[in-house]
Amino acid sequence: MNTPADEALRAELAGLLPPPEVPDLPPLRHQMLKHRILNSVEGRDALRARRRLPRFAVPAVACTVAVTAVALTVVAGESPVPPAPAPHAGLAAPGPGQILSRAALAAAASPRAEARPEQFVYLESLVAYAARSASGGPATLPPAHRRQVWLSADGSREGLLREQGAADSPLGVRAPVYTLDHRGATPRLAEGGAPAASVTDPTHTFVASLPTDPETLLKLVYAQTRTTGGGDADQRAFTAIGTLLGETWAPPKVTAALYGAAARIPGTTVLPSAKDAAGREGVAVARTARGEQTQWIFDRKTSAFLGQRTVLVGSTDAGPAGTVLGSSAVLTRAVTNRPGERPHGGSAAPRA
């Protein structure tokens, strides 16, 4: 127990000794501590949260989750790190015009199709077409099968169609067209000698000669599909361009122009994911008409054309919405010297 004498002695000694030093923080440590306090959950983040809060009540549970999420990012000695934004946050998904523009650029850089008039363009694909029984009922899609086509480059020679599970079928020559001047007259060869190739009945030579300006090409497509059947003119043009993309081998500049022309057709949309007949997944540009959606599928990385698909958009007697009516996948485009001959190389489509 301290006595008055002890207290007096302690006071006397304190007066004789210098006051003890109070240790101060080094300037850098002092600045770090100040920074950490200002950036703590109760400091900077709470202040920012108050500034950002909209002027309406926020549920207490949401506030608790938000504070917890921020608190988890605080590391000793470091200021809080905001969570990384989700991939592509704030970026609009590409539209059909952008996808077709990328496809056009990819096509422009692809190998050129070189076929002499006497040669054949070889196309290999996987295809599947839905069928219905004679008694009716929904359409069913069989497994995809291999399809090989040899097309005369200038249309003057007999080609060949070879499909898995079926007999070979010759592809007819573009027969000459004859005309009569009057009844009883001797038929004479019509001017031109044979039906002219067109967008809906193309030869390789014709496709290679198509305009490379997208606007000019689209006008030609509209003009030559005017009498090809019912439906709206835009869908007829979209279908014809899709057939040229999947069933011919156009030069790179023509292919690029086909994509540019398609980008000008109204009513096209984008599907984030679609699969071709080979099971390769990609992004699709689509157009809907008469209850059916035609999809062009492109490789996500290379923008190369993979294939097509036709799907019901609503329930009909052919099946419910989403029923696939047809599917294809382009595998190889090449040139051969005769029908039935397999190419020694060629332009193979990218595989998934």
mmCIF file of C-alpha atoms in Angstrom:
data_model
loop_
_atom_site.group_PDB
_atom_site.id
_atom_site.type_symbol
_atom_site.label_atom_id
_atom_site.label_comp_id
_atom_site.label_asym_id
_atom_site.label_seq_id
_atom_site.Cartn_x
_atom_site.Cartn_y
_atom_site.Cartn_z
ATOM 1 C CA MET A 1 0.000 0.000 0.000
ATOM 2 C CA ASN A 2 1.361 3.355 -0.988
ATOM 3 C CA THR A 3 1.916 5.809 1.891
ATOM 4 C CA PRO A 4 1.986 9.600 1.552
ATOM 5 C CA ALA A 5 5.763 9.361 1.891
ATOM 6 C CA ASP A 6 5.989 6.987 -1.116
ATOM 7 C CA GLU A 7 3.906 9.313 -3.283
ATOM 8 C CA ALA A 8 6.075 12.279 -2.332
ATOM 9 C CA LEU A 9 9.253 10.327 -3.194
ATOM 10 C CA ARG A 10 7.819 9.291 -6.588
ATOM 11 C CA ALA A 11 6.918 12.894 -7.419
ATOM 12 C CA GLU A 12 10.393 14.055 -6.461
ATOM 13 C CA LEU A 13 12.062 11.440 -8.673
ATOM 14 C CA ALA A 14 9.745 12.309 -11.629
ATOM 15 C CA GLY A 15 10.843 15.883 -11.387
ATOM 16 C CA LEU A 16 14.505 14.886 -11.570
ATOM 17 C CA LEU A 17 14.095 12.561 -14.637
ATOM 18 C CA PRO A 18 13.288 13.752 -18.236
ATOM 19 C CA PRO A 19 9.794 12.920 -19.556
ATOM 20 C CA PRO A 20 9.584 9.609 -21.399
ATOM 21 C CA GLU A 21 9.453 9.783 -25.238
ATOM 22 C CA VAL A 22 6.206 8.928 -26.941
ATOM 23 C CA PRO A 23 7.101 6.803 -29.995
ATOM 24 C CA ASP A 24 5.759 8.334 -33.194
ATOM 25 C CA LEU A 25 4.912 6.418 -36.402
ATOM 26 C CA PRO A 26 7.276 6.772 -39.341
ATOM 27 C CA PRO A 27 5.790 9.057 -42.022
ATOM 28 C CA LEU A 28 5.174 6.149 -44.477
ATOM 29 C CA ARG A 29 3.527 3.984 -41.808
ATOM 30 C CA HIS A 30 1.426 6.951 -40.698
ATOM 31 C CA GLN A 31 0.267 7.527 -44.300
ATOM 32 C CA MET A 32 -0.563 3.815 -44.790
ATOM 33 C CA LEU A 33 -2.573 3.720 -41.594
ATOM 34 C CA LYS A 34 -4.447 6.851 -42.596
ATOM 35 C CA HIS A 35 -5.090 5.402 -46.068
ATOM 36 C CA ARG A 36 -6.341 2.133 -44.616
ATOM 37 C CA ILE A 37 -8.710 3.879 -42.206
ATOM 38 C CA LEU A 38 -10.137 6.048 -44.966
ATOM 39 C CA ASN A 39 -10.558 3.016 -47.226
ATOM 40 C CA SER A 40 -12.063 0.663 -44.673
ATOM 41 C CA VAL A 41 -15.570 -0.755 -45.027
ATOM 42 C CA GLU A 42 -16.819 1.746 -42.420
ATOM 43 C CA GLY A 43 -14.901 4.578 -44.135
ATOM 44 C CA ARG A 44 -14.594 5.021 -47.878
ATOM 45 C CA ASP A 45 -16.822 2.163 -49.041
ATOM 46 C CA ALA A 46 -19.601 3.062 -46.650
ATOM 47 C CA LEU A 47 -19.383 6.665 -47.813
ATOM 48 C CA ARG A 48 -19.449 5.616 -51.470
ATOM 49 C CA ALA A 49 -22.363 3.304 -50.820
ATOM 50 C CA ARG A 50 -24.311 6.160 -49.270
ATOM 51 C CA ARG A 51 -23.531 8.400 -52.240
ATOM 52 C CA ARG A 52 -24.571 5.771 -54.771
ATOM 53 C CA LEU A 53 -27.749 4.659 -53.076
ATOM 54 C CA PRO A 54 -30.821 5.647 -55.044
ATOM 55 C CA ARG A 55 -33.427 7.602 -53.202
ATOM 56 C CA PHE A 56 -35.633 4.691 -52.238
ATOM 57 C CA ALA A 57 -35.573 2.102 -49.524
ATOM 58 C CA VAL A 58 -33.281 -0.923 -49.983
ATOM 59 C CA PRO A 59 -34.186 -4.211 -48.272
ATOM 60 C CA ALA A 60 -32.055 -4.923 -45.244
ATOM 61 C CA VAL A 61 -31.089 -8.365 -46.573
ATOM 62 C CA ALA A 62 -29.694 -6.834 -49.752
ATOM 63 C CA CYS A 63 -27.657 -4.352 -47.712
ATOM 64 C CA THR A 64 -26.238 -7.156 -45.582
ATOM 65 C CA VAL A 65 -25.219 -9.175 -48.631
ATOM 66 C CA ALA A 66 -23.631 -6.142 -50.260
ATOM 67 C CA VAL A 67 -21.593 -5.222 -47.164
ATOM 68 C CA THR A 68 -20.519 -8.840 -46.721
ATOM 69 C CA ALA A 69 -19.369 -9.032 -50.337
ATOM 70 C CA VAL A 70 -17.302 -5.878 -49.966
ATOM 71 C CA ALA A 71 -15.857 -7.000 -46.649
ATOM 72 C CA LEU A 72 -14.620 -10.225 -48.202
ATOM 73 C CA THR A 73 -12.423 -8.225 -50.555
ATOM 74 C CA VAL A 74 -10.511 -6.495 -47.733
ATOM 75 C CA VAL A 75 -7.011 -7.890 -47.307
ATOM 76 C CA ALA A 76 -4.736 -6.926 -44.423
ATOM 77 C CA GLY A 77 -2.546 -3.973 -45.391
ATOM 78 C CA GLU A 78 -4.457 -3.364 -48.642
ATOM 79 C CA SER A 79 -7.412 -1.254 -49.642
ATOM 80 C CA PRO A 80 -10.585 -3.080 -50.709
ATOM 81 C CA VAL A 81 -10.612 -4.361 -54.297
ATOM 82 C CA PRO A 82 -13.953 -4.133 -56.095
ATOM 83 C CA PRO A 83 -15.166 -7.393 -57.667
ATOM 84 C CA ALA A 84 -14.297 -7.853 -61.340
ATOM 85 C CA PRO A 85 -17.120 -7.046 -63.739
ATOM 86 C CA ALA A 86 -18.852 -9.889 -65.540
ATOM 87 C CA PRO A 87 -17.421 -10.740 -68.981
ATOM 88 C CA HIS A 88 -18.579 -8.363 -71.684
ATOM 89 C CA ALA A 89 -20.513 -6.364 -69.108
ATOM 90 C CA GLY A 90 -22.130 -3.360 -70.731
ATOM 91 C CA LEU A 91 -21.260 -4.526 -74.264
ATOM 92 C CA ALA A 92 -24.098 -5.108 -76.706
ATOM 93 C CA ALA A 93 -24.296 -8.527 -78.343
ATOM 94 C CA PRO A 94 -23.233 -8.500 -82.006
ATOM 95 C CA GLY A 95 -26.057 -8.009 -84.481
ATOM 96 C CA PRO A 96 -26.553 -9.898 -87.744
ATOM 97 C CA GLY A 97 -24.744 -7.159 -89.677
ATOM 98 C CA GLN A 98 -21.641 -7.535 -87.513
ATOM 99 C CA ILE A 99 -21.605 -11.323 -87.785
ATOM 100 C CA LEU A 100 -22.047 -11.208 -91.556
ATOM 101 C CA SER A 101 -19.326 -8.552 -91.831
ATOM 102 C CA ARG A 102 -16.921 -10.826 -89.960
ATOM 103 C CA ALA A 103 -17.906 -13.705 -92.246
ATOM 104 C CA ALA A 104 -17.227 -11.482 -95.253
ATOM 105 C CA LEU A 105 -13.739 -10.652 -93.978
ATOM 106 C CA ALA A 106 -13.037 -14.345 -93.344
ATOM 107 C CA ALA A 107 -14.273 -15.248 -96.826
ATOM 108 C CA ALA A 108 -12.133 -12.568 -98.465
ATOM 109 C CA ALA A 109 -9.040 -14.174 -96.920
ATOM 110 C CA SER A 110 -9.954 -17.759 -97.884
ATOM 111 C CA PRO A 111 -8.356 -19.742 -100.758
ATOM 112 C CA ARG A 112 -9.612 -18.917 -104.229
ATOM 113 C CA ALA A 113 -11.778 -21.461 -106.035
ATOM 114 C CA GLU A 114 -9.931 -22.350 -109.244
ATOM 115 C CA ALA A 115 -11.952 -24.537 -111.618
ATOM 116 C CA ARG A 116 -11.501 -24.735 -115.374
ATOM 117 C CA PRO A 117 -14.642 -25.048 -117.511
ATOM 118 C CA GLU A 118 -14.055 -28.769 -118.104
ATOM 119 C CA GLN A 119 -13.588 -29.559 -114.404
ATOM 120 C CA PHE A 120 -16.031 -30.291 -111.603
ATOM 121 C CA VAL A 121 -16.686 -28.564 -108.315
ATOM 122 C CA TYR A 122 -16.812 -31.139 -105.529
ATOM 123 C CA LEU A 123 -18.978 -30.487 -102.465
ATOM 124 C CA GLU A 124 -19.132 -32.848 -99.497
ATOM 125 C CA SER A 125 -21.555 -32.338 -96.640
ATOM 126 C CA LEU A 126 -23.640 -33.990 -93.972
ATOM 127 C CA VAL A 127 -27.385 -33.557 -94.420
ATOM 128 C CA ALA A 128 -30.599 -34.588 -92.698
ATOM 129 C CA TYR A 129 -34.158 -33.873 -93.815
ATOM 130 C CA ALA A 130 -37.257 -34.481 -91.731
ATOM 131 C CA ALA A 131 -39.947 -36.754 -93.126
ATOM 132 C CA ARG A 132 -43.520 -37.610 -92.205
ATOM 133 C CA SER A 133 -45.235 -40.962 -92.504
ATOM 134 C CA ALA A 134 -48.068 -41.482 -94.997
ATOM 135 C CA SER A 135 -50.530 -41.538 -92.110
ATOM 136 C CA GLY A 136 -49.386 -38.112 -90.955
ATOM 137 C CA GLY A 137 -48.063 -37.263 -87.539
ATOM 138 C CA PRO A 138 -45.104 -35.134 -86.563
ATOM 139 C CA ALA A 139 -42.010 -34.893 -88.730
ATOM 140 C CA THR A 140 -38.982 -36.878 -87.609
ATOM 141 C CA LEU A 141 -35.377 -36.039 -88.408
ATOM 142 C CA PRO A 142 -33.200 -39.067 -89.251
ATOM 143 C CA PRO A 143 -29.477 -39.161 -88.459
ATOM 144 C CA ALA A 144 -27.358 -37.035 -90.783
ATOM 145 C CA HIS A 145 -25.816 -38.833 -93.738
ATOM 146 C CA ARG A 146 -22.970 -38.013 -96.110
ATOM 147 C CA ARG A 147 -23.743 -36.268 -99.384
ATOM 148 C CA GLN A 148 -21.280 -35.765 -102.257
ATOM 149 C CA VAL A 149 -21.915 -33.677 -105.338
ATOM 150 C CA TRP A 150 -19.857 -33.169 -108.484
ATOM 151 C CA LEU A 151 -21.051 -30.137 -110.468
ATOM 152 C CA SER A 152 -19.848 -29.325 -113.955
ATOM 153 C CA ALA A 153 -18.026 -26.018 -113.705
ATOM 154 C CA ASP A 154 -19.611 -24.597 -116.852
ATOM 155 C CA GLY A 155 -22.746 -26.756 -116.792
ATOM 156 C CA SER A 156 -21.949 -28.555 -120.044
ATOM 157 C CA ARG A 157 -21.108 -31.965 -118.575
ATOM 158 C CA GLU A 158 -23.086 -34.506 -116.620
ATOM 159 C CA GLY A 159 -22.446 -34.315 -112.903
ATOM 160 C CA LEU A 160 -23.087 -36.761 -110.092
ATOM 161 C CA LEU A 161 -24.973 -36.912 -106.807
ATOM 162 C CA ARG A 162 -23.893 -39.573 -104.326
ATOM 163 C CA GLU A 163 -25.733 -39.979 -101.041
ATOM 164 C CA GLN A 164 -25.127 -42.543 -98.345
ATOM 165 C CA GLY A 165 -27.711 -45.316 -98.529
ATOM 166 C CA ALA A 166 -28.923 -44.427 -102.028
ATOM 167 C CA ALA A 167 -27.924 -45.184 -105.609
ATOM 168 C CA ASP A 168 -25.821 -42.665 -107.497
ATOM 169 C CA SER A 169 -27.850 -40.127 -109.452
ATOM 170 C CA PRO A 170 -26.584 -38.275 -112.525
ATOM 171 C CA LEU A 171 -26.954 -34.507 -112.450
ATOM 172 C CA GLY A 172 -28.337 -33.442 -115.813
ATOM 173 C CA VAL A 173 -26.535 -31.452 -118.418
ATOM 174 C CA ARG A 174 -27.947 -28.037 -119.197
ATOM 175 C CA ALA A 175 -29.831 -29.269 -122.263
ATOM 176 C CA PRO A 176 -30.132 -27.017 -125.314
ATOM 177 C CA VAL A 177 -33.353 -25.083 -125.758
ATOM 178 C CA TYR A 178 -35.162 -25.231 -129.117
ATOM 179 C CA THR A 179 -37.841 -22.955 -130.461
ATOM 180 C CA LEU A 180 -40.462 -23.076 -133.239
ATOM 181 C CA ASP A 181 -40.979 -20.163 -135.578
ATOM 182 C CA HIS A 182 -44.460 -21.442 -136.454
ATOM 183 C CA ARG A 183 -46.542 -24.599 -136.321
ATOM 184 C CA GLY A 184 -44.962 -27.313 -138.423
ATOM 185 C CA ALA A 185 -41.637 -25.548 -138.651
ATOM 186 C CA THR A 186 -38.398 -27.345 -137.943
ATOM 187 C CA PRO A 187 -37.242 -26.693 -134.387
ATOM 188 C CA ARG A 188 -34.175 -24.522 -134.226
ATOM 189 C CA LEU A 189 -31.688 -23.906 -131.469
ATOM 190 C CA ALA A 190 -32.718 -20.943 -129.407
ATOM 191 C CA GLU A 191 -30.383 -18.016 -129.069
ATOM 192 C CA GLY A 192 -27.806 -18.875 -126.484
ATOM 193 C CA GLY A 193 -28.182 -22.608 -127.101
ATOM 194 C CA ALA A 194 -28.986 -23.541 -123.501
ATOM 195 C CA PRO A 195 -30.922 -22.089 -120.589
ATOM 196 C CA ALA A 196 -28.992 -19.318 -118.991
ATOM 197 C CA ALA A 197 -27.536 -19.931 -115.555
ATOM 198 C CA SER A 198 -29.059 -17.879 -112.776
ATOM 199 C CA VAL A 199 -29.027 -17.322 -109.031
ATOM 200 C CA THR A 200 -31.555 -20.134 -108.638
ATOM 201 C CA ASP A 201 -29.891 -22.454 -111.204
ATOM 202 C CA PRO A 202 -26.194 -21.611 -110.971
ATOM 203 C CA THR A 203 -23.044 -23.028 -112.460
ATOM 204 C CA HIS A 204 -19.599 -22.414 -111.052
ATOM 205 C CA THR A 205 -18.771 -20.168 -113.989
ATOM 206 C CA PHE A 206 -21.905 -18.112 -113.343
ATOM 207 C CA VAL A 207 -21.225 -17.810 -109.601
ATOM 208 C CA ALA A 208 -17.660 -16.727 -110.298
ATOM 209 C CA SER A 209 -18.987 -13.916 -112.498
ATOM 210 C CA LEU A 210 -21.413 -12.465 -109.930
ATOM 211 C CA PRO A 211 -20.987 -8.812 -108.918
ATOM 212 C CA THR A 212 -18.666 -8.179 -106.004
ATOM 213 C CA ASP A 213 -20.544 -5.056 -104.920
ATOM 214 C CA PRO A 214 -23.088 -6.154 -102.261
ATOM 215 C CA GLU A 215 -25.750 -3.615 -103.282
ATOM 216 C CA THR A 216 -25.557 -4.563 -106.956
ATOM 217 C CA LEU A 217 -25.543 -8.260 -106.105
ATOM 218 C CA LEU A 218 -28.602 -7.949 -103.868
ATOM 219 C CA LYS A 219 -30.565 -6.216 -106.640
ATOM 220 C CA LEU A 220 -29.674 -9.096 -108.972
ATOM 221 C CA VAL A 221 -30.791 -11.673 -106.394
ATOM 222 C CA TYR A 222 -34.121 -9.905 -105.879
ATOM 223 C CA ALA A 223 -34.666 -9.707 -109.641
ATOM 224 C CA GLN A 224 -33.880 -13.370 -110.306
ATOM 225 C CA THR A 225 -35.940 -14.723 -107.404
ATOM 226 C CA ARG A 226 -39.043 -12.704 -108.228
ATOM 227 C CA THR A 227 -40.791 -15.685 -109.853
ATOM 228 C CA THR A 228 -39.398 -18.540 -107.764
ATOM 229 C CA GLY A 229 -42.457 -19.037 -105.579
ATOM 230 C CA GLY A 230 -44.647 -17.459 -102.958
ATOM 231 C CA GLY A 231 -43.631 -15.747 -99.775
ATOM 232 C CA ASP A 232 -42.028 -12.402 -99.298
ATOM 233 C CA ALA A 233 -39.256 -11.172 -101.558
ATOM 234 C CA ASP A 234 -36.834 -10.774 -98.645
ATOM 235 C CA GLN A 235 -37.136 -14.430 -97.643
ATOM 236 C CA ARG A 236 -36.727 -15.593 -101.241
ATOM 237 C CA ALA A 237 -33.500 -13.574 -101.457
ATOM 238 C CA PHE A 238 -32.266 -14.880 -98.097
ATOM 239 C CA THR A 239 -32.963 -18.486 -99.146
ATOM 240 C CA ALA A 240 -31.253 -18.073 -102.519
ATOM 241 C CA ILE A 241 -28.126 -16.583 -100.956
ATOM 242 C CA GLY A 242 -28.062 -19.397 -98.391
ATOM 243 C CA THR A 243 -28.194 -21.959 -101.206
ATOM 244 C CA LEU A 244 -25.300 -20.263 -102.987
ATOM 245 C CA LEU A 245 -23.283 -20.279 -99.753
ATOM 246 C CA GLY A 246 -23.931 -23.953 -99.038
ATOM 247 C CA GLU A 247 -24.152 -25.497 -102.513
ATOM 248 C CA THR A 248 -21.494 -23.684 -104.550
ATOM 249 C CA TRP A 249 -17.880 -22.630 -104.185
ATOM 250 C CA ALA A 250 -17.711 -18.971 -105.056
ATOM 251 C CA PRO A 251 -14.514 -16.921 -105.302
ATOM 252 C CA PRO A 252 -13.630 -15.121 -102.048
ATOM 253 C CA LYS A 253 -14.750 -11.682 -103.251
ATOM 254 C CA VAL A 254 -18.102 -13.042 -104.425
ATOM 255 C CA THR A 255 -18.644 -14.879 -101.143
ATOM 256 C CA ALA A 256 -17.845 -11.701 -99.237
ATOM 257 C CA ALA A 257 -20.352 -9.829 -101.423
ATOM 258 C CA LEU A 258 -23.006 -12.475 -100.701
ATOM 259 C CA TYR A 259 -22.589 -11.836 -96.979
ATOM 260 C CA GLY A 260 -22.699 -8.098 -97.578
ATOM 261 C CA ALA A 261 -25.899 -8.502 -99.589
ATOM 262 C CA ALA A 262 -27.490 -10.669 -96.898
ATOM 263 C CA ALA A 263 -26.674 -8.039 -94.278
ATOM 264 C CA ARG A 264 -28.939 -5.651 -96.199
ATOM 265 C CA ILE A 265 -31.975 -7.953 -96.064
ATOM 266 C CA PRO A 266 -34.388 -6.785 -93.364
ATOM 267 C CA GLY A 267 -35.743 -9.121 -90.709
ATOM 268 C CA THR A 268 -32.565 -11.020 -89.880
ATOM 269 C CA THR A 269 -31.785 -11.872 -86.262
ATOM 270 C CA VAL A 270 -28.997 -13.527 -84.264
ATOM 271 C CA LEU A 271 -29.110 -16.808 -82.358
ATOM 272 C CA PRO A 272 -26.366 -17.036 -79.705
ATOM 273 C CA SER A 273 -26.027 -20.782 -80.209
ATOM 274 C CA ALA A 274 -26.944 -23.287 -82.926
ATOM 275 C CA LYS A 275 -25.548 -26.616 -84.150
ATOM 276 C CA ASP A 276 -25.062 -27.855 -87.684
ATOM 277 C CA ALA A 277 -25.607 -31.434 -88.876
ATOM 278 C CA ALA A 278 -22.099 -32.385 -87.757
ATOM 279 C CA GLY A 279 -22.787 -31.216 -84.208
ATOM 280 C CA ARG A 280 -20.514 -28.192 -84.521
ATOM 281 C CA GLU A 281 -21.762 -25.357 -82.347
ATOM 282 C CA GLY A 282 -21.638 -21.752 -83.466
ATOM 283 C CA VAL A 283 -23.512 -18.489 -83.709
ATOM 284 C CA ALA A 284 -26.313 -18.162 -86.258
ATOM 285 C CA VAL A 285 -27.879 -15.479 -88.406
ATOM 286 C CA ALA A 286 -31.530 -16.359 -88.931
ATOM 287 C CA ARG A 287 -34.685 -15.224 -90.680
ATOM 288 C CA THR A 288 -38.251 -16.397 -90.103
ATOM 289 C CA ALA A 289 -41.025 -16.762 -92.672
ATOM 290 C CA ARG A 290 -44.140 -18.932 -92.895
ATOM 291 C CA GLY A 291 -43.565 -20.312 -89.424
ATOM 292 C CA GLU A 292 -40.091 -21.631 -90.227
ATOM 293 C CA GLN A 293 -36.743 -20.164 -89.254
ATOM 294 C CA THR A 294 -33.748 -20.548 -91.569
ATOM 295 C CA GLN A 295 -30.442 -20.436 -89.705
ATOM 296 C CA TRP A 296 -26.951 -19.879 -91.120
ATOM 297 C CA ILE A 297 -24.389 -21.167 -88.641
ATOM 298 C CA PHE A 298 -20.896 -19.673 -88.352
ATOM 299 C CA ASP A 299 -17.791 -20.730 -86.461
ATOM 300 C CA ARG A 300 -17.342 -18.454 -83.433
ATOM 301 C CA LYS A 301 -13.585 -18.052 -83.829
ATOM 302 C CA THR A 302 -13.011 -18.072 -87.585
ATOM 303 C CA SER A 303 -16.445 -16.808 -88.774
ATOM 304 C CA ALA A 304 -16.373 -19.573 -91.403
ATOM 305 C CA PHE A 305 -19.729 -20.810 -92.716
ATOM 306 C CA LEU A 306 -20.499 -24.190 -91.109
ATOM 307 C CA GLY A 307 -23.955 -25.111 -92.351
ATOM 308 C CA GLN A 308 -27.670 -24.413 -92.168
ATOM 309 C CA ARG A 309 -30.716 -25.477 -90.217
ATOM 310 C CA THR A 310 -34.483 -25.016 -90.601
ATOM 311 C CA VAL A 311 -36.610 -25.043 -87.444
ATOM 312 C CA LEU A 312 -40.316 -24.638 -86.677
ATOM 313 C CA VAL A 313 -40.971 -21.483 -84.666
ATOM 314 C CA GLY A 314 -44.482 -22.517 -83.636
ATOM 315 C CA SER A 315 -46.466 -25.695 -83.113
ATOM 316 C CA THR A 316 -48.005 -27.173 -86.287
ATOM 317 C CA ASP A 317 -49.165 -30.607 -87.391
ATOM 318 C CA ALA A 318 -45.507 -31.219 -88.318
ATOM 319 C CA GLY A 319 -44.436 -30.908 -84.686
ATOM 320 C CA PRO A 320 -43.982 -28.544 -81.758
ATOM 321 C CA ALA A 321 -41.947 -25.352 -81.850
ATOM 322 C CA GLY A 322 -38.251 -26.141 -82.086
ATOM 323 C CA THR A 323 -38.716 -29.161 -84.372
ATOM 324 C CA VAL A 324 -35.770 -29.349 -86.787
ATOM 325 C CA LEU A 325 -36.963 -29.835 -90.347
ATOM 326 C CA GLY A 326 -33.586 -29.867 -92.026
ATOM 327 C CA SER A 327 -29.897 -29.599 -91.192
ATOM 328 C CA SER A 328 -26.635 -29.508 -93.111
ATOM 329 C CA ALA A 329 -22.903 -29.181 -92.486
ATOM 330 C CA VAL A 330 -20.389 -28.240 -95.171
ATOM 331 C CA LEU A 331 -17.298 -30.440 -94.874
ATOM 332 C CA THR A 332 -15.260 -30.031 -98.070
ATOM 333 C CA ARG A 333 -15.160 -27.868 -101.188
ATOM 334 C CA ALA A 334 -12.674 -28.795 -103.896
ATOM 335 C CA VAL A 335 -12.116 -29.279 -107.631
ATOM 336 C CA THR A 336 -11.840 -32.619 -109.461
ATOM 337 C CA ASN A 337 -11.299 -33.635 -113.086
ATOM 338 C CA ARG A 338 -14.223 -36.051 -113.355
ATOM 339 C CA PRO A 339 -17.396 -36.992 -111.456
ATOM 340 C CA GLY A 340 -16.885 -39.672 -108.821
ATOM 341 C CA GLU A 341 -13.261 -38.674 -108.276
ATOM 342 C CA ARG A 342 -12.284 -37.774 -104.721
ATOM 343 C CA PRO A 343 -10.159 -34.644 -104.404
ATOM 344 C CA HIS A 344 -6.508 -34.909 -103.401
ATOM 345 C CA GLY A 345 -6.927 -32.102 -100.888
ATOM 346 C CA GLY A 346 -9.379 -29.252 -100.981
ATOM 347 C CA SER A 347 -10.825 -26.635 -98.707
ATOM 348 C CA ALA A 348 -12.131 -28.417 -95.626
ATOM 349 C CA ALA A 349 -14.530 -26.550 -93.364
ATOM 350 C CA PRO A 350 -13.298 -25.929 -89.793
ATOM 351 C CA ARG A 351 -14.209 -28.682 -87.385
ATOM 352 C CA ALA A 352 -15.387 -28.116 -83.844
#
